[in-house]
Amino acid sequence: MAEMEPGTLITLVTIVVSGVGILLGTITPAIVEGRAVLKALEGMTRQPEAANDLRTTLIISMALLESTAIYVLLVCLILIFANPLLERFFPGG
Amino acid sequence: MEGFFPQSVFPIFGIWVRDTVISTWIMMAIVVGAAAVVGRRWPEALEMLIDFLNDTISSAMGRPAGPYLPFLGTLAIFVAVANIIGIVPFVVSPTRDINTPVALALIVFFSVYYFGIRAKGLRGYFKDLASPIFMLPMELISHVSRTLSLTLRLFGNIISTELIVAVVFALVPAFLPLLLVAFSMLTGILQAYIFTVLAAVYIGAGLEASE
C-alpha cells in the first residue's frame, strides 16, 4: 500500500463499488419481478379469460421494473469505461 | 474494448458521422427494399404485420389505433430492425449509440403534446393537464423522467446484451456466443414491443379527458 500510484485507489474503489452495485442492483429487481410474475400467474390461472390483459400489463410492468437494473448497469459501465473521477483528478493519466 | 463503442468515421460539413449513422442508412435501405418486395410478392404478410400492430396498439391505448397507427407502427418497425440489425457482420446496431434512443424518446415526448393538442385543442389540453393546478409540476416532471427512462431502457438493454456477447466471445469463441446472439435478438424484439406499447400508453394518457 505504500508504493501506490496516483489513481490506483480510485480504480480500486471503482471496481469494488461496481461489483457490489451490480450485485444489489440485480438482486432487488429480480426478486420483485419474480413476485410480479407469481401474482400474474395466480391471476391467470384463476381467471383464464383475463389472461391477455394480464399479460400486457405484466410485460409493461416488468419493463418498468427492469429499467432499475439497467440504470445500475449503466452507472457501472460509466464507472468502469469512462470514469469521470480519474480524468478530473489525474488529467492525462 | 476498442471498437466496441461507436466511432466517428468521416465528416460531412464539419459534422462527424458515426458508424451507427451509416448502419442506420443501411437499415433504412433494407427496410424500404423489403417493404417493396414483400408488398408486391406477399401482401398478406404485410397485412398480418399491420393487423398485429393494430391489435397491440389498440389494446395498449384503449381506443381504436387508427390515426396513431402510422406513427407508432413506424416506431415499432424501426426499433425492432435497429435492434436486430447488429447480428449482420460489420453492421452495428444504431440503438447501441445513445443518440438514437434519445432521438426516438424525444420524438415520443413531443408527439404526446402534438396528438393531445390536436385532439383537444391547446386550451383543452393544458386545462386537462393542470386540472388540479398543483399537479402540473408533477405532470411535467413525469413527462421528462419517463422520456429519460425510455432512452436508458432501450440503450441499456441493447448495450448490455451486446457487451455480454462480446465478453463471452472473448472467453469462448466457439458456439456459445451463438446462443447469446439468439437471446439478444429476442431481447431486441421485446424491447421494440415495450417501447411501442409504452409510447402508445403515454399518447393514450395524453388524449384522455380528466373529468
Short mmCIF file of C-alpha atoms in Angstrom, two decimals:
data_model
loop_
_atom_site.label_atom_id
_atom_site.label_comp_id
_atom_site.label_asym_id
_atom_site.label_seq_id
_atom_site.Cartn_x
_atom_site.Cartn_y
_atom_site.Cartn_z
CA MET A 1 0.00 0.00 0.00
CA ALA A 2 2.98 2.32 0.45
CA GLU A 3 4.01 2.49 -3.23
CA MET A 4 0.58 3.20 -4.72
CA GLU A 5 0.48 5.10 -7.98
CA PRO A 6 -1.93 8.05 -8.20
CA GLY A 7 -5.27 6.80 -9.35
CA THR A 8 -4.85 3.25 -8.09
CA LEU A 9 -7.03 3.89 -5.09
CA ILE A 10 -9.77 5.39 -7.26
CA THR A 11 -9.57 2.43 -9.63
CA LEU A 12 -9.74 0.00 -6.73
CA VAL A 13 -12.74 1.70 -5.19
CA THR A 14 -14.41 1.87 -8.60
CA ILE A 15 -14.03 -1.86 -9.16
CA VAL A 16 -15.35 -2.75 -5.71
CA VAL A 17 -18.27 -0.33 -5.99
CA SER A 18 -19.18 -1.63 -9.45
CA GLY A 19 -19.19 -5.20 -8.21
CA VAL A 20 -21.27 -4.51 -5.13
CA GLY A 21 -23.56 -2.16 -7.05
CA ILE A 22 -24.34 -4.61 -9.82
CA LEU A 23 -24.94 -7.31 -7.21
CA LEU A 24 -27.51 -5.33 -5.24
CA GLY A 25 -28.93 -3.72 -8.35
CA THR A 26 -29.75 -7.06 -9.97
CA ILE A 27 -30.91 -8.98 -6.90
CA THR A 28 -33.61 -6.47 -5.96
CA PRO A 29 -35.35 -6.18 -9.36
CA ALA A 30 -35.07 -9.96 -9.80
CA ILE A 31 -36.93 -10.63 -6.55
CA VAL A 32 -39.56 -8.01 -7.29
CA GLU A 33 -40.08 -9.27 -10.84
CA GLY A 34 -40.42 -12.80 -9.56
CA ARG A 35 -43.19 -11.71 -7.24
CA ALA A 36 -44.89 -9.83 -10.07
CA VAL A 37 -44.82 -12.92 -12.30
CA LEU A 38 -46.10 -15.06 -9.43
CA LYS A 39 -49.08 -12.80 -8.84
CA ALA A 40 -49.82 -12.54 -12.55
CA LEU A 41 -49.71 -16.32 -12.94
CA GLU A 42 -52.07 -16.75 -10.00
CA GLY A 43 -54.43 -14.30 -11.62
CA MET A 44 -54.20 -16.07 -14.98
CA THR A 45 -54.95 -19.49 -13.52
CA ARG A 46 -57.86 -18.09 -11.55
CA GLN A 47 -59.35 -16.17 -14.47
CA PRO A 48 -58.10 -17.51 -17.80
CA GLU A 49 -60.35 -15.13 -19.73
CA ALA A 50 -58.38 -12.15 -18.37
CA ALA A 51 -55.05 -13.68 -19.43
CA ASN A 52 -54.43 -11.33 -22.36
CA ASP A 53 -54.90 -8.14 -20.37
CA LEU A 54 -52.78 -9.52 -17.58
CA ARG A 55 -50.00 -10.45 -19.98
CA THR A 56 -49.82 -6.98 -21.49
CA THR A 57 -49.79 -5.33 -18.08
CA LEU A 58 -47.23 -7.83 -16.85
CA ILE A 59 -44.85 -7.13 -19.73
CA ILE A 60 -45.12 -3.37 -19.29
CA SER A 61 -44.56 -3.51 -15.54
CA MET A 62 -41.67 -5.92 -15.99
CA ALA A 63 -40.08 -3.42 -18.36
CA LEU A 64 -40.53 -0.64 -15.83
CA LEU A 65 -39.03 -2.79 -13.07
CA GLU A 66 -36.23 -3.98 -15.30
CA SER A 67 -35.13 -0.44 -16.02
CA THR A 68 -33.91 0.00 -12.44
CA ALA A 69 -31.41 -2.78 -13.04
CA ILE A 70 -30.48 -1.11 -16.31
CA TYR A 71 -29.73 2.16 -14.51
CA VAL A 72 -27.34 0.36 -12.18
CA LEU A 73 -25.70 -1.34 -15.13
CA LEU A 74 -25.20 1.97 -16.94
CA VAL A 75 -23.67 3.59 -13.86
CA CYS A 76 -21.29 0.66 -13.51
CA LEU A 77 -20.37 0.82 -17.21
CA ILE A 78 -19.65 4.55 -16.91
CA LEU A 79 -17.53 3.94 -13.80
CA ILE A 80 -15.54 1.19 -15.49
CA PHE A 81 -15.09 2.51 -19.04
CA ALA A 82 -15.37 6.29 -18.68
CA ASN A 83 -14.59 7.11 -15.07
CA PRO A 84 -15.05 10.86 -14.64
CA LEU A 85 -13.11 10.97 -11.36
CA LEU A 86 -9.89 9.64 -12.87
CA GLU A 87 -9.89 12.26 -15.59
CA ARG A 88 -10.75 15.01 -13.14
CA PHE A 89 -8.06 14.32 -10.59
CA PHE A 90 -5.38 12.93 -12.87
CA PRO A 91 -5.71 14.54 -16.30
CA GLY A 92 -3.83 12.65 -18.96
CA GLY A 93 -3.06 9.83 -16.52
CA MET B 1 -12.83 -2.81 -25.67
CA GLU B 2 -11.56 -0.61 -28.51
CA GLY B 3 -14.03 -0.64 -31.36
CA PHE B 4 -16.94 -1.63 -29.18
CA PHE B 5 -18.28 1.85 -28.62
CA PRO B 6 -19.45 3.97 -31.58
CA GLN B 7 -16.73 5.75 -33.53
CA SER B 8 -16.67 8.74 -35.82
CA VAL B 9 -15.94 7.72 -39.40
CA PHE B 10 -15.88 10.74 -41.70
CA PRO B 11 -17.01 14.37 -41.54
CA ILE B 12 -19.78 15.97 -43.61
CA PHE B 13 -19.64 19.78 -43.47
CA GLY B 14 -17.69 19.63 -40.24
CA ILE B 15 -20.09 17.22 -38.52
CA TRP B 16 -18.58 13.82 -37.76
CA VAL B 17 -20.72 10.93 -38.95
CA ARG B 18 -20.62 7.92 -36.65
CA ASP B 19 -20.70 4.30 -37.76
CA THR B 20 -24.13 3.93 -36.17
CA VAL B 21 -25.47 6.59 -38.55
CA ILE B 22 -24.10 4.67 -41.53
CA SER B 23 -25.75 1.48 -40.29
CA THR B 24 -28.99 3.46 -39.91
CA TRP B 25 -28.76 4.32 -43.61
CA ILE B 26 -28.12 0.67 -44.48
CA MET B 27 -31.08 -0.30 -42.31
CA MET B 28 -33.36 2.22 -44.00
CA ALA B 29 -32.40 0.84 -47.40
CA ILE B 30 -33.05 -2.72 -46.22
CA VAL B 31 -36.45 -1.87 -44.71
CA VAL B 32 -37.64 0.09 -47.74
CA GLY B 33 -36.44 -2.63 -50.12
CA ALA B 34 -38.02 -5.39 -48.03
CA ALA B 35 -41.30 -3.48 -47.84
CA ALA B 36 -41.34 -3.03 -51.63
CA VAL B 37 -40.52 -6.67 -52.38
CA VAL B 38 -42.80 -8.18 -49.73
CA GLY B 39 -45.61 -5.78 -50.62
CA ARG B 40 -45.50 -6.93 -54.24
CA ARG B 41 -44.95 -10.65 -53.75
CA TRP B 42 -46.64 -11.49 -50.45
CA PRO B 43 -49.03 -8.67 -49.45
CA GLU B 44 -50.68 -10.98 -46.89
CA ALA B 45 -47.51 -10.93 -44.80
CA LEU B 46 -47.63 -7.16 -44.56
CA GLU B 47 -51.31 -7.33 -43.68
CA MET B 48 -50.55 -9.76 -40.88
CA LEU B 49 -47.88 -7.40 -39.54
CA ILE B 50 -50.20 -4.41 -39.68
CA ASP B 51 -53.02 -6.36 -38.03
CA PHE B 52 -50.69 -7.37 -35.22
CA LEU B 53 -49.51 -3.80 -34.71
CA ASN B 54 -53.08 -2.54 -34.85
CA ASP B 55 -54.27 -5.02 -32.20
CA THR B 56 -51.32 -4.35 -29.91
CA ILE B 57 -51.56 -0.56 -30.10
CA SER B 58 -55.36 -0.51 -29.78
CA SER B 59 -55.29 -2.66 -26.66
CA ALA B 60 -52.48 -0.55 -25.16
CA MET B 61 -54.22 2.76 -25.85
CA GLY B 62 -57.70 1.54 -25.02
CA ARG B 63 -59.14 3.13 -28.19
CA PRO B 64 -59.02 2.46 -31.95
CA ALA B 65 -55.47 2.92 -33.12
CA GLY B 66 -56.44 4.42 -36.49
CA PRO B 67 -54.77 7.87 -36.57
CA TYR B 68 -51.86 6.79 -34.39
CA LEU B 69 -51.04 3.56 -36.20
CA PRO B 70 -48.68 5.09 -38.83
CA PHE B 71 -46.51 6.81 -36.23
CA LEU B 72 -46.41 4.03 -33.66
CA GLY B 73 -46.09 1.27 -36.26
CA THR B 74 -43.14 3.06 -37.85
CA LEU B 75 -41.57 3.40 -34.42
CA ALA B 76 -42.05 -0.31 -33.73
CA ILE B 77 -40.57 -1.44 -37.04
CA PHE B 78 -37.65 0.98 -36.77
CA VAL B 79 -36.72 -0.07 -33.24
CA ALA B 80 -37.15 -3.78 -33.96
CA VAL B 81 -34.99 -3.70 -37.08
CA ALA B 82 -32.45 -1.41 -35.42
CA ASN B 83 -32.08 -3.81 -32.51
CA ILE B 84 -31.57 -6.95 -34.57
CA ILE B 85 -29.51 -5.49 -37.43
CA GLY B 86 -26.47 -5.82 -35.16
CA ILE B 87 -26.23 -9.54 -35.97
CA VAL B 88 -25.16 -8.69 -39.53
CA PRO B 89 -21.33 -8.68 -39.64
CA PHE B 90 -19.69 -5.22 -39.85
CA VAL B 91 -23.02 -3.51 -39.15
CA VAL B 92 -23.50 -2.14 -35.65
CA SER B 93 -26.91 -1.63 -34.06
CA PRO B 94 -28.00 2.01 -34.35
CA THR B 95 -29.53 1.74 -30.87
CA ARG B 96 -26.07 1.00 -29.44
CA ASP B 97 -25.29 4.70 -29.73
CA ILE B 98 -27.18 6.59 -27.05
CA ASN B 99 -28.09 9.33 -29.52
CA THR B 100 -30.56 7.06 -31.34
CA PRO B 101 -32.67 6.20 -28.25
CA VAL B 102 -32.52 9.87 -27.20
CA ALA B 103 -33.88 10.93 -30.58
CA LEU B 104 -36.65 8.30 -30.51
CA ALA B 105 -37.67 9.20 -26.96
CA LEU B 106 -37.75 12.90 -27.82
CA ILE B 107 -39.99 12.13 -30.78
CA VAL B 108 -42.36 10.33 -28.39
CA PHE B 109 -42.12 13.23 -25.90
CA PHE B 110 -43.21 15.81 -28.48
CA SER B 111 -45.77 13.55 -30.15
CA VAL B 112 -47.65 13.27 -26.84
CA TYR B 113 -48.19 17.03 -26.93
CA TYR B 114 -48.85 17.03 -30.66
CA PHE B 115 -51.58 14.36 -30.53
CA GLY B 116 -53.03 15.73 -27.31
CA ILE B 117 -53.31 19.28 -28.64
CA ARG B 118 -54.63 18.05 -31.97
CA ALA B 119 -57.37 16.04 -30.25
CA LYS B 120 -58.42 18.51 -27.55
CA GLY B 121 -57.14 21.90 -28.67
CA LEU B 122 -54.43 23.95 -26.98
CA ARG B 123 -56.59 25.24 -24.12
CA GLY B 124 -58.38 21.96 -23.54
CA TYR B 125 -55.13 20.01 -23.41
CA PHE B 126 -53.45 22.23 -20.84
CA LYS B 127 -56.64 22.53 -18.84
CA ASP B 128 -56.75 18.75 -18.57
CA LEU B 129 -53.05 18.62 -17.79
CA ALA B 130 -53.41 21.10 -14.91
CA SER B 131 -56.84 20.06 -13.71
CA PRO B 132 -55.83 20.27 -10.06
CA ILE B 133 -53.32 23.07 -10.60
CA PHE B 134 -50.80 21.73 -8.10
CA MET B 135 -50.44 18.58 -10.20
CA LEU B 136 -48.94 20.48 -13.13
CA PRO B 137 -45.29 20.36 -11.91
CA MET B 138 -45.65 16.66 -11.18
CA GLU B 139 -47.01 16.02 -14.64
CA LEU B 140 -44.21 17.93 -16.31
CA ILE B 141 -41.54 16.20 -14.24
CA SER B 142 -43.05 12.82 -15.06
CA HIS B 143 -43.03 13.69 -18.77
CA VAL B 144 -39.31 14.43 -18.61
CA SER B 145 -38.40 11.47 -16.43
CA ARG B 146 -40.30 8.93 -18.49
CA THR B 147 -38.53 10.22 -21.59
CA LEU B 148 -35.23 9.65 -19.80
CA SER B 149 -36.29 6.17 -18.74
CA LEU B 150 -37.44 5.26 -22.27
CA THR B 151 -34.00 6.29 -23.53
CA LEU B 152 -31.99 4.49 -20.90
CA ARG B 153 -34.08 1.32 -21.04
CA LEU B 154 -33.61 0.85 -24.77
CA PHE B 155 -29.94 1.83 -24.72
CA GLY B 156 -29.08 -0.16 -21.63
CA ASN B 157 -30.76 -3.35 -22.78
CA ILE B 158 -29.12 -3.31 -26.19
CA ILE B 159 -25.65 -2.40 -24.96
CA SER B 160 -25.78 -4.91 -22.12
CA THR B 161 -26.70 -7.85 -24.34
CA GLU B 162 -24.07 -6.87 -26.90
CA LEU B 163 -21.48 -6.48 -24.15
CA ILE B 164 -22.33 -9.95 -22.86
CA VAL B 165 -21.90 -11.37 -26.36
CA ALA B 166 -18.54 -9.58 -26.70
CA VAL B 167 -17.28 -10.82 -23.32
CA VAL B 168 -18.38 -14.42 -23.95
CA PHE B 169 -16.84 -14.28 -27.43
CA ALA B 170 -13.53 -13.23 -25.88
CA LEU B 171 -13.68 -16.14 -23.45
CA VAL B 172 -15.25 -18.97 -25.53
CA PRO B 173 -15.11 -18.17 -29.25
CA ALA B 174 -16.94 -21.33 -30.35
CA PHE B 175 -20.70 -21.95 -30.40
CA LEU B 176 -21.59 -20.40 -27.05
CA PRO B 177 -21.86 -16.82 -28.39
CA LEU B 178 -24.41 -18.11 -30.90
CA LEU B 179 -26.94 -18.83 -28.17
CA LEU B 180 -26.39 -15.38 -26.72
CA VAL B 181 -26.85 -13.79 -30.13
CA ALA B 182 -30.22 -15.54 -30.36
CA PHE B 183 -31.01 -14.24 -26.89
CA SER B 184 -30.03 -10.71 -27.92
CA MET B 185 -32.39 -10.94 -30.91
CA LEU B 186 -35.20 -11.93 -28.54
CA THR B 187 -34.34 -9.03 -26.25
CA GLY B 188 -34.30 -6.64 -29.19
CA ILE B 189 -37.77 -7.67 -30.38
CA LEU B 190 -39.09 -7.50 -26.81
CA GLN B 191 -37.63 -4.04 -26.30
CA ALA B 192 -39.20 -2.83 -29.52
CA TYR B 193 -42.56 -4.16 -28.30
CA ILE B 194 -42.14 -2.49 -24.92
CA PHE B 195 -41.02 0.81 -26.46
CA THR B 196 -44.06 0.87 -28.74
CA VAL B 197 -46.53 -0.11 -26.03
CA LEU B 198 -45.16 2.49 -23.63
CA ALA B 199 -45.31 5.18 -26.32
CA ALA B 200 -48.92 4.15 -27.02
CA VAL B 201 -49.75 4.30 -23.32
CA TYR B 202 -48.22 7.76 -22.99
CA ILE B 203 -50.04 9.09 -26.05
CA GLY B 204 -53.28 7.48 -24.88
CA ALA B 205 -52.88 9.07 -21.43
CA GLY B 206 -52.37 12.45 -23.07
CA LEU B 207 -55.62 12.02 -25.01
CA GLU B 208 -57.79 11.17 -22.05
CA ALA B 209 -60.07 13.83 -20.61
CA SER B 210 -59.51 14.20 -16.90
CA GLU B 211 -63.15 14.81 -15.98
#
